Tab-separated table of C-alpha atoms and ligand atoms in Angstrom:
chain	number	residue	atom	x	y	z
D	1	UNK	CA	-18.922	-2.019	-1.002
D	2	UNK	CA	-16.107	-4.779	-2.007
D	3	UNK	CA	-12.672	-4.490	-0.887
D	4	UNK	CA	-11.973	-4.379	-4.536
D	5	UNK	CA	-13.592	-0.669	-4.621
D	6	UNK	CA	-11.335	0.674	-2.157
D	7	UNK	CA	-8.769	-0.346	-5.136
D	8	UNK	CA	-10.690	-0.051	-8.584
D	9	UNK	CA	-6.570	1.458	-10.272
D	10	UNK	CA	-4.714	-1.836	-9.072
D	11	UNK	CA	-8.371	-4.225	-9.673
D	12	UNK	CA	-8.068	-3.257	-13.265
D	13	UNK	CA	-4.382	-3.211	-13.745
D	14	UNK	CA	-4.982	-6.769	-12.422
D	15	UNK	CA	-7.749	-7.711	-14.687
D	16	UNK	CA	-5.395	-6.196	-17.444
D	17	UNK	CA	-3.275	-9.074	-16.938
D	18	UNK	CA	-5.292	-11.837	-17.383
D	19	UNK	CA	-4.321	-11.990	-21.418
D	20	UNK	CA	-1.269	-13.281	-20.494
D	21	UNK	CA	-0.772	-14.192	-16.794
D	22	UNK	CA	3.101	-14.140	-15.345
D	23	UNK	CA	4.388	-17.217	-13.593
D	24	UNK	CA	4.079	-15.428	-10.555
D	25	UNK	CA	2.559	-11.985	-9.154
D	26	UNK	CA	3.555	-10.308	-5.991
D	27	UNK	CA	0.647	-8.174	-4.292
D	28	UNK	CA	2.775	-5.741	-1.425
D	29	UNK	CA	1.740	-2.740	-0.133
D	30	UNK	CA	0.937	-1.244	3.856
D	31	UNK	CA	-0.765	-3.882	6.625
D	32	UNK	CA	-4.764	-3.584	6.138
D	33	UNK	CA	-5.528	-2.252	3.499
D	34	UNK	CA	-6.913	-5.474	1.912
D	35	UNK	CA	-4.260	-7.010	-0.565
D	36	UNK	CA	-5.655	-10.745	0.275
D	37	UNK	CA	-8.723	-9.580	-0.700
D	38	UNK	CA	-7.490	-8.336	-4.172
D	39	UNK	CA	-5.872	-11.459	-4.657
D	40	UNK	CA	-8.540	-13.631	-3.578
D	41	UNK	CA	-10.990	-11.829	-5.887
D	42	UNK	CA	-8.598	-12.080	-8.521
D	43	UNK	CA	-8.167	-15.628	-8.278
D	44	UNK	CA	-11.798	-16.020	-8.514
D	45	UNK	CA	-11.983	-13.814	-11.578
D	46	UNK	CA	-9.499	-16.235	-13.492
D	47	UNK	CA	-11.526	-19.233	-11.880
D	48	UNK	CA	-14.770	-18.297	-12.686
D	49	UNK	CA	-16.079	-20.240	-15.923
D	50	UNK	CA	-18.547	-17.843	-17.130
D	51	UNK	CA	-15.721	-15.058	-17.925
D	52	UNK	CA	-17.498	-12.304	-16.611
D	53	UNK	CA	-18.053	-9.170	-18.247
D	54	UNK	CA	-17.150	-7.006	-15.577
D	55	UNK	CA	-13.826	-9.338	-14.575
D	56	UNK	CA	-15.554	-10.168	-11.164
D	57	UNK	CA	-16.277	-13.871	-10.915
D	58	UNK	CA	-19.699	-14.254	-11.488
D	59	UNK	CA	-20.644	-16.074	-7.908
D	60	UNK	CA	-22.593	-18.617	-9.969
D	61	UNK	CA	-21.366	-20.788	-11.916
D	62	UNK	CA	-19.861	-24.269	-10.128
D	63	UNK	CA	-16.425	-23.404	-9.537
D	64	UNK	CA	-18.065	-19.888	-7.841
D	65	UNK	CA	-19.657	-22.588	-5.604
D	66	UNK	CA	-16.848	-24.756	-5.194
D	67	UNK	CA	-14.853	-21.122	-4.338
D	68	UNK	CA	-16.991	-20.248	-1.781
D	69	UNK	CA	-17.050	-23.205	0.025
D	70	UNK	CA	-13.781	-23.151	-0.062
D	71	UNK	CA	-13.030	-26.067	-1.880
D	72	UNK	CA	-11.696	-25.391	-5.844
D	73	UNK	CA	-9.599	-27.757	-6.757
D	74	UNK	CA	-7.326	-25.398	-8.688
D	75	UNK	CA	-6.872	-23.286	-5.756
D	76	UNK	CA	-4.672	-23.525	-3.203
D	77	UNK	CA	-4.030	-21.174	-0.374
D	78	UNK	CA	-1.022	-21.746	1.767
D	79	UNK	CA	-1.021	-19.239	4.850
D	80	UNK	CA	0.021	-19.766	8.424
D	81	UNK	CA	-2.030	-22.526	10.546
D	82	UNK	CA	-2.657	-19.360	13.271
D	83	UNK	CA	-4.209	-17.657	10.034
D	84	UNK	CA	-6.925	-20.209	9.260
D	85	UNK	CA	-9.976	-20.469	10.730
D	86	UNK	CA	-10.664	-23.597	12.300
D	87	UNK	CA	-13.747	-26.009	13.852
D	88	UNK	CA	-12.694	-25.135	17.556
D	89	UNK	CA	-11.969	-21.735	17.583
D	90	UNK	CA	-14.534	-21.227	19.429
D	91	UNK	CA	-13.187	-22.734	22.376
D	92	UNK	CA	-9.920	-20.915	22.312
D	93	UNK	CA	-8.083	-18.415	23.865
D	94	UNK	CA	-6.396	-20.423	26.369
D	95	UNK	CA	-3.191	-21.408	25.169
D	96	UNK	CA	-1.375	-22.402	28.823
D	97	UNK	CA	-2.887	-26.253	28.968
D	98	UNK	CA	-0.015	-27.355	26.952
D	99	UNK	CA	-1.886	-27.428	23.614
D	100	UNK	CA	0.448	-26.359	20.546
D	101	UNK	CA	-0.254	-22.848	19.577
D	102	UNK	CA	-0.647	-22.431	15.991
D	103	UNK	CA	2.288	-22.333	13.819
D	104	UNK	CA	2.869	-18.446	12.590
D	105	UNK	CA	4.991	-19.380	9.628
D	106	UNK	CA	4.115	-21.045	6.646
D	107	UNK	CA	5.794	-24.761	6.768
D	108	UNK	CA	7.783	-26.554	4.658
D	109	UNK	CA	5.715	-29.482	4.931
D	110	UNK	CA	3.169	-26.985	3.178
D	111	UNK	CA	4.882	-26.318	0.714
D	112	UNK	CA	6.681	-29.487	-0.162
D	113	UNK	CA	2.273	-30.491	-0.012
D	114	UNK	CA	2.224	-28.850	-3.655
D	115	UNK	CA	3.725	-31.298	-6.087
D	116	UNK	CA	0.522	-33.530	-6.216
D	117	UNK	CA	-1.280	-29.905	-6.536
D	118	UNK	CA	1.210	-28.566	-9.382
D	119	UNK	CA	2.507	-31.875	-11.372
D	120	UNK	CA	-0.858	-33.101	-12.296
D	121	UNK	CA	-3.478	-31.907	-15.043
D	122	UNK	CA	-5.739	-29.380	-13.727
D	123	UNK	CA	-9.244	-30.373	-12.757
D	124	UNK	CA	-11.560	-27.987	-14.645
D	125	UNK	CA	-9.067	-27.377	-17.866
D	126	UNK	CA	-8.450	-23.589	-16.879
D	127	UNK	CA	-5.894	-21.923	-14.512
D	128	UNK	CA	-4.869	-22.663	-11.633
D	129	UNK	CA	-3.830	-20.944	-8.924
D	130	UNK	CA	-1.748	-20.664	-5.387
D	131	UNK	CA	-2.150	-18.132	-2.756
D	132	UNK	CA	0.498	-17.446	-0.189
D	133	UNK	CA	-0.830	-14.895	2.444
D	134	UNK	CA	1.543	-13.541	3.998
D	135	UNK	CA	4.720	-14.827	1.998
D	136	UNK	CA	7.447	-13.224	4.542
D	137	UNK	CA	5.680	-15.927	6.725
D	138	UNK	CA	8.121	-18.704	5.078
D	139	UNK	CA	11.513	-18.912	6.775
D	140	UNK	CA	14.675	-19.680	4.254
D	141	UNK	CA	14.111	-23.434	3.688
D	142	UNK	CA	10.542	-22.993	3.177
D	143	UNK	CA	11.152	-19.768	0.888
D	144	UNK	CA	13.627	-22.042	-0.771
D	145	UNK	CA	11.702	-24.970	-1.197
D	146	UNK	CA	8.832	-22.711	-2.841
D	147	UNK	CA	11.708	-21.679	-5.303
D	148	UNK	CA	11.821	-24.567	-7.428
D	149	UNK	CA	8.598	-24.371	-8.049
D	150	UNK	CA	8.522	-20.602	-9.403
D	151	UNK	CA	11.689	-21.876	-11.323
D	152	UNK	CA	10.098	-23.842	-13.277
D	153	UNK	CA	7.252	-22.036	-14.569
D	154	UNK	CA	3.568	-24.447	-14.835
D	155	UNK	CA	1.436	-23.811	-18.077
D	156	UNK	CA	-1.911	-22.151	-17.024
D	157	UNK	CA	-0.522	-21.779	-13.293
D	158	UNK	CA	-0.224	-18.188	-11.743
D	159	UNK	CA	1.462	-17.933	-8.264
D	160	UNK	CA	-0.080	-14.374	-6.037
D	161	UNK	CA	2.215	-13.898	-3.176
D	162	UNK	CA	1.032	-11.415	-0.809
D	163	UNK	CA	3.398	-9.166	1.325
D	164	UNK	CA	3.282	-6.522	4.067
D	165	UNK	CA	6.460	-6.602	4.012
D	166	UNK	CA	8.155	-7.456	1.234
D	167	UNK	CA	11.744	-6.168	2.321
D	168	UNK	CA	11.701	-9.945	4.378
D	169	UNK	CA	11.547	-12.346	1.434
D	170	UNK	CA	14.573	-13.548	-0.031
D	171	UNK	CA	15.418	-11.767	-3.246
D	172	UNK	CA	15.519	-14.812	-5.738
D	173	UNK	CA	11.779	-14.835	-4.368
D	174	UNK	CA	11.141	-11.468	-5.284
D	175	UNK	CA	13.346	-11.536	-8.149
D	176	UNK	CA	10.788	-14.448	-9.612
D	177	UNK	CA	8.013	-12.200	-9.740
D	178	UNK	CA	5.957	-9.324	-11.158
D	179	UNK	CA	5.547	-6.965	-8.477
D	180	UNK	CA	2.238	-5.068	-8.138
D	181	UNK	CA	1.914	-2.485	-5.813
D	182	UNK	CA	-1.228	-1.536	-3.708
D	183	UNK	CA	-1.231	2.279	-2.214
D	184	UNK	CA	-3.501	3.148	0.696
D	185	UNK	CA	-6.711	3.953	-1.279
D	186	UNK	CA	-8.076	7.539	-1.433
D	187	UNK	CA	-9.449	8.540	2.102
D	188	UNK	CA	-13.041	9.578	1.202
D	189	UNK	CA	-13.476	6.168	-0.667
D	190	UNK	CA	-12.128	4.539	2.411
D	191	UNK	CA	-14.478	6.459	5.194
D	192	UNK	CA	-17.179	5.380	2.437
D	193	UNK	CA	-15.801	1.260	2.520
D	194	UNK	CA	-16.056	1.819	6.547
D	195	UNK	CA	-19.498	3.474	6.613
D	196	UNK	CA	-20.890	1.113	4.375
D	197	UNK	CA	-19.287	-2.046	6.895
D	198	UNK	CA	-21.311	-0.247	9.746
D	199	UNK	CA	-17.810	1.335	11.713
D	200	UNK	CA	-19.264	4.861	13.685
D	201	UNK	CA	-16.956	7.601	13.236
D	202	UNK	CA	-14.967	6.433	10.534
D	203	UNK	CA	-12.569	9.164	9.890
D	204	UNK	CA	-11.372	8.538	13.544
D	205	UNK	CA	-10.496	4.709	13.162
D	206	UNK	CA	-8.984	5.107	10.030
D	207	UNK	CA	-6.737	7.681	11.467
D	208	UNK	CA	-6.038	5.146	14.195
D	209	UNK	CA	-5.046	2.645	11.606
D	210	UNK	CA	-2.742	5.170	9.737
D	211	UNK	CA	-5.156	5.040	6.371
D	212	UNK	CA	-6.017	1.228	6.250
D	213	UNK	CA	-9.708	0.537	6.077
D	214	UNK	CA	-9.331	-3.140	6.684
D	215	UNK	CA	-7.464	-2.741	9.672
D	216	UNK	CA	-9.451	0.220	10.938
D	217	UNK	CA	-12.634	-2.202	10.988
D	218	UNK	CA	-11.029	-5.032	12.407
D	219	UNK	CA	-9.822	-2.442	15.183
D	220	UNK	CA	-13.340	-0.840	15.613
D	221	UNK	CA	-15.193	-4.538	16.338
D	222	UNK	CA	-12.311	-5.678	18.563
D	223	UNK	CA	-11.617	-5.745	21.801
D	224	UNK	CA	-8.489	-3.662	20.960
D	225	UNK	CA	-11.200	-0.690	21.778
D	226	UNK	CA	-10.717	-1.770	24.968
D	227	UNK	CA	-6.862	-1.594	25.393
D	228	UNK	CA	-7.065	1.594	23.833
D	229	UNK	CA	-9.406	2.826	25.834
D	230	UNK	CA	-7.619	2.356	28.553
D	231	UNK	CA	-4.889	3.830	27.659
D	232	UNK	CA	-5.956	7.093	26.457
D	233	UNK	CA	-7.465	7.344	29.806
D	234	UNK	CA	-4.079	6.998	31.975
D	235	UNK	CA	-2.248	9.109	29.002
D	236	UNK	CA	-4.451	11.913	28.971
D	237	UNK	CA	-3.828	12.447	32.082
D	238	UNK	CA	-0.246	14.535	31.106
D	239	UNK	CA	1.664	15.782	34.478
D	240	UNK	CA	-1.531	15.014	36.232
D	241	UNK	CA	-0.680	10.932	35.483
D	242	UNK	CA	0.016	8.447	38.696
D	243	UNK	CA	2.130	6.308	37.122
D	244	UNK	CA	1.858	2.845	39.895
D	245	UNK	CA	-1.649	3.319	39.633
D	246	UNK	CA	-1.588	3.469	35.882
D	247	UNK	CA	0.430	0.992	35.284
D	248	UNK	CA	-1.705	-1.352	37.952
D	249	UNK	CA	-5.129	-0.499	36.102
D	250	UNK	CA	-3.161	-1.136	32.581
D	251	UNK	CA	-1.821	-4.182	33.795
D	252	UNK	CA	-5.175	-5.409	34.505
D	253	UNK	CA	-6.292	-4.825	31.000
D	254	UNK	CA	-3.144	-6.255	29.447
D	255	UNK	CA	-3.874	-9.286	30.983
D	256	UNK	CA	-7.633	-9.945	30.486
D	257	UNK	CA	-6.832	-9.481	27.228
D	258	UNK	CA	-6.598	-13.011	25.532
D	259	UNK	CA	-5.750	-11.951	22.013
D	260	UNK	CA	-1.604	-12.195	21.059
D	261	UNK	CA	0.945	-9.979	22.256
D	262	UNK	CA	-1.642	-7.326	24.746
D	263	UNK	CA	1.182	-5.513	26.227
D	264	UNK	CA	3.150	-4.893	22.490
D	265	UNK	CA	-0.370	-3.340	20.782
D	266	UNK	CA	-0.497	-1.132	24.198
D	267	UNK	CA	2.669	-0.363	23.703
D	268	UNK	CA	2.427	0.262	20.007
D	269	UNK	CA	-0.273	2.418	20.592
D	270	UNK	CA	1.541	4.524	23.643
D	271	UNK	CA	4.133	5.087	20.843
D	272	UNK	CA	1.495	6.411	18.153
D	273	UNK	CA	0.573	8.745	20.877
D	274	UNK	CA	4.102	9.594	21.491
D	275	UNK	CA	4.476	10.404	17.634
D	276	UNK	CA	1.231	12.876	17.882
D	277	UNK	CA	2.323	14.439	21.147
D	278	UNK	CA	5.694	15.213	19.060
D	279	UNK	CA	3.272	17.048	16.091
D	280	UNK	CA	1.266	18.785	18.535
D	281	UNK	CA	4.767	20.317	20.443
D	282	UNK	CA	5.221	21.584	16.365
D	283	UNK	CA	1.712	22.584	16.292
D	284	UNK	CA	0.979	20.047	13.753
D	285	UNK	CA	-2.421	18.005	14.254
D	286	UNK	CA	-2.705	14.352	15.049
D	287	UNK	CA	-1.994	12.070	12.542
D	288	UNK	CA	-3.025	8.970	14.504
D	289	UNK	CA	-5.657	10.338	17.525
D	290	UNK	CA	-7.919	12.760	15.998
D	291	UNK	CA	-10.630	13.310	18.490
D	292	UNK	CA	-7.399	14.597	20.773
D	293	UNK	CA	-6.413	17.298	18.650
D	294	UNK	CA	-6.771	19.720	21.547
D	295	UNK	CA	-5.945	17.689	24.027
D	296	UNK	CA	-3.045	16.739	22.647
D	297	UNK	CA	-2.068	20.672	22.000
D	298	UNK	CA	-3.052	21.602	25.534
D	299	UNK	CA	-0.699	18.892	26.745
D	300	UNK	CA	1.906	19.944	24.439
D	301	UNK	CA	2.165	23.471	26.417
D	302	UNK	CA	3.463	21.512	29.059
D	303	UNK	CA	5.640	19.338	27.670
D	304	UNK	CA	9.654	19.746	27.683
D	305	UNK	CA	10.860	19.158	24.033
D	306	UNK	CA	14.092	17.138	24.901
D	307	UNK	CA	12.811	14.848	28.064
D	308	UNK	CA	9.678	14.046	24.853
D	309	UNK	CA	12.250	13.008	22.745
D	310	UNK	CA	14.442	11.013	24.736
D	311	UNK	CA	11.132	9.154	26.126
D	312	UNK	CA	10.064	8.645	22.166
D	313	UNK	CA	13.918	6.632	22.256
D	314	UNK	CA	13.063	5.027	24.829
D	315	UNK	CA	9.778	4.128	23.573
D	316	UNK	CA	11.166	2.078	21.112
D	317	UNK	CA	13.374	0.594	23.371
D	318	UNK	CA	10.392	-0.356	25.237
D	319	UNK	CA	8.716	-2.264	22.400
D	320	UNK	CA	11.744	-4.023	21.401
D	321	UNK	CA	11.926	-5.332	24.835
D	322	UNK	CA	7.954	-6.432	25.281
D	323	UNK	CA	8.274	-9.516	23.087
D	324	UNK	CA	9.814	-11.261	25.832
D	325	UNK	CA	7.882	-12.421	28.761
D	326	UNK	CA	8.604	-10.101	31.680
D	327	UNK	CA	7.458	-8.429	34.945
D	328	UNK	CA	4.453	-5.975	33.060
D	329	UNK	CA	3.701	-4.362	35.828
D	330	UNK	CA	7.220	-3.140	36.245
D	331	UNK	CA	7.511	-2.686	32.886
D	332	UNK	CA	4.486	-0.405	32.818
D	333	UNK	CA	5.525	1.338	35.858
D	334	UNK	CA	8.738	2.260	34.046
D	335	UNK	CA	6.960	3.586	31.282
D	336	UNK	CA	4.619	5.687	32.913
D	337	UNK	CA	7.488	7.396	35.270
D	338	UNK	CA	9.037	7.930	32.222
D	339	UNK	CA	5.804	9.477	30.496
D	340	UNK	CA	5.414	11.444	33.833
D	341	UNK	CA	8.844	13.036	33.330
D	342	UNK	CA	7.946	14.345	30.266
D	343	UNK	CA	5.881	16.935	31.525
D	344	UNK	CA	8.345	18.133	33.961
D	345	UNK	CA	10.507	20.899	32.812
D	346	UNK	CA	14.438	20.492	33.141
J	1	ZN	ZN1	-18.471	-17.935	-11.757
């Protein structure tokens, strides 16, 4: 299955468009659920030259080949250098030799890049197209440099801007473009997408990903498993947990973990838990860990109400906090005394 089956309502309201293209379209909906995708495939359904029956580019025809080795000449796609995959990836991981980590924002430099792109003729007579992935990764004087350009609209030239978050771009940005929304696709065609990618229990990492197939795969083949994991194993634990030893063995984990940011997914996670801990004291099942249901209602029966909700305050507190480099272990120690006190009544 393509990720444009998981959204056949918005593919075709898409396709609808292609009579007559806005200046600019703005693709926003939740985190991984596979709006770059939609946009990429759309892109290659305006680029294709065979205009396909069925709207999907054919995968053919020359500019097919030139799209899937990445080299159109009437596409561009401007995302954050940490975003694109390059020659020694391989090799990374390491960022503490004083190499520069990737940039996480879209550049200026980028996007002052597209006037050669946009002022001359295009190269195969048809559209022509820019990607921005994600587009609240341009601070203001990127944002506003990008504004000229969608002020001035380009014959044959159609803008997709793609947000997770579309509440961060600057509102002459949004104002300058059709907005097309993307809802989390219907469940049973997502468990289908995930079955079909090869994910094992399905229903159980889409849960985890709060109804986004892409990011429920990308969390099943990761070593995210592993953090979580680990967590659920100290958490589970309820009155029984030791917190220094917890937060030892966690801190362990956080730190062979070479991906960005270990200790704010563990922490995002702890929180998720939190949240289902809080249904399960209302009787309510899981919305995030559903292979705990009873667990989490068994630990619920020993939970005090008020010392869980204060510790779901402090929770966020906690995650506000983790972006700065600290003392993890202490931090982790904090938050397990914490968790421990939640199971002791008042
Ligand atoms: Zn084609």
């Amino acid at each position: 299955m393509k990720t444009i089956d998981l959204h056949q309502t918005v593919w075709q309201q898409l396709l609808a468009r292609r009579a007559r293209l806005p200046h600019a379209l703005l693709l926003c909906g939740q985190q991984g659920i596979g709006k770059f995708d939609l946009a990429v495939a759309f892109a290659a359904s305006l680029l294709c030259e065979r205009l396909p029956v069925t709207g999907e580019a054919c995968g053919q025809c020359l500019a097919c080949g030139w799209l899937a080795q990445g080299n159109h000449p009437d596409l561009r796609l401007l995302q954050p250098q940490a975003l694109a995959p390059t020659a020694d990836d391989a090799g990374e991981g390491e960022d503490a030799k004083g190499t520069k980590k990737p940039s996480q924002q879209i550049t200026i430099d980028q996007v002052r890049a597209l006037d050669d792109f946009l002022h001359v003729g295009t190269h195969r007579h048809g559209a022509r197209v820019l990607l921005l992935n994600p587009a609240e990764a341009m601070n203001r004087a990127t944002a506003n440099a990008l504004l000229k350009s969608l002020e001035e609209p380009i014959v044959s030239t159609l803008f997709i801007l793609v947000s997770s978050n579309p509440n961060r771009l600057l509102p002459t940005i949004r104002s300058r473009c059709q907005t097309v929304s993307v809802p989390l696709p219907p469940r049973a065609i997502a468990v289908a997408w995930l079955r079909d990618a090869g994910v094992a229990e399905p229903d159980d990492w889409l849960a985890l990903a709060a109804g986004a197939p892409l990011l429920a795969l990308a969390l099943s083949s990761s070593g995210e498993r592993t953090v979580l994991e680990a967590l659920l194993a100290e958490v589970s634990s309820g009155a029984g947990v030791d917190p220094l030893a917890a937060a030892a063995r966690l801190e362990r984990v956080v730190k062979a973990d070479k991906r960005p940011a270990p200790l704010k997914r563990l922490l995002e996670w702890a929180q998720k838990w939190l949240f289902d801990l809080n249904l399960a004291t209302e009787a309510l099942p899981p919305r995030y860990f559903l292979r705990q249901a009873e667990l989490l209602q068994e630990l619920a029966q020993g939970t005090d109400r008020l010392r869980l909700l204060a510790f779901n305050r402090k929770a966020l507190q906690y995650k506000a906090q983790c972006d700065q480099p600290l003392n993890s272990r202490l931090f982790l120690e904090d938050f397990f005394l914490g968790y421990a006190r939640v199971f002791q009544s008042a």
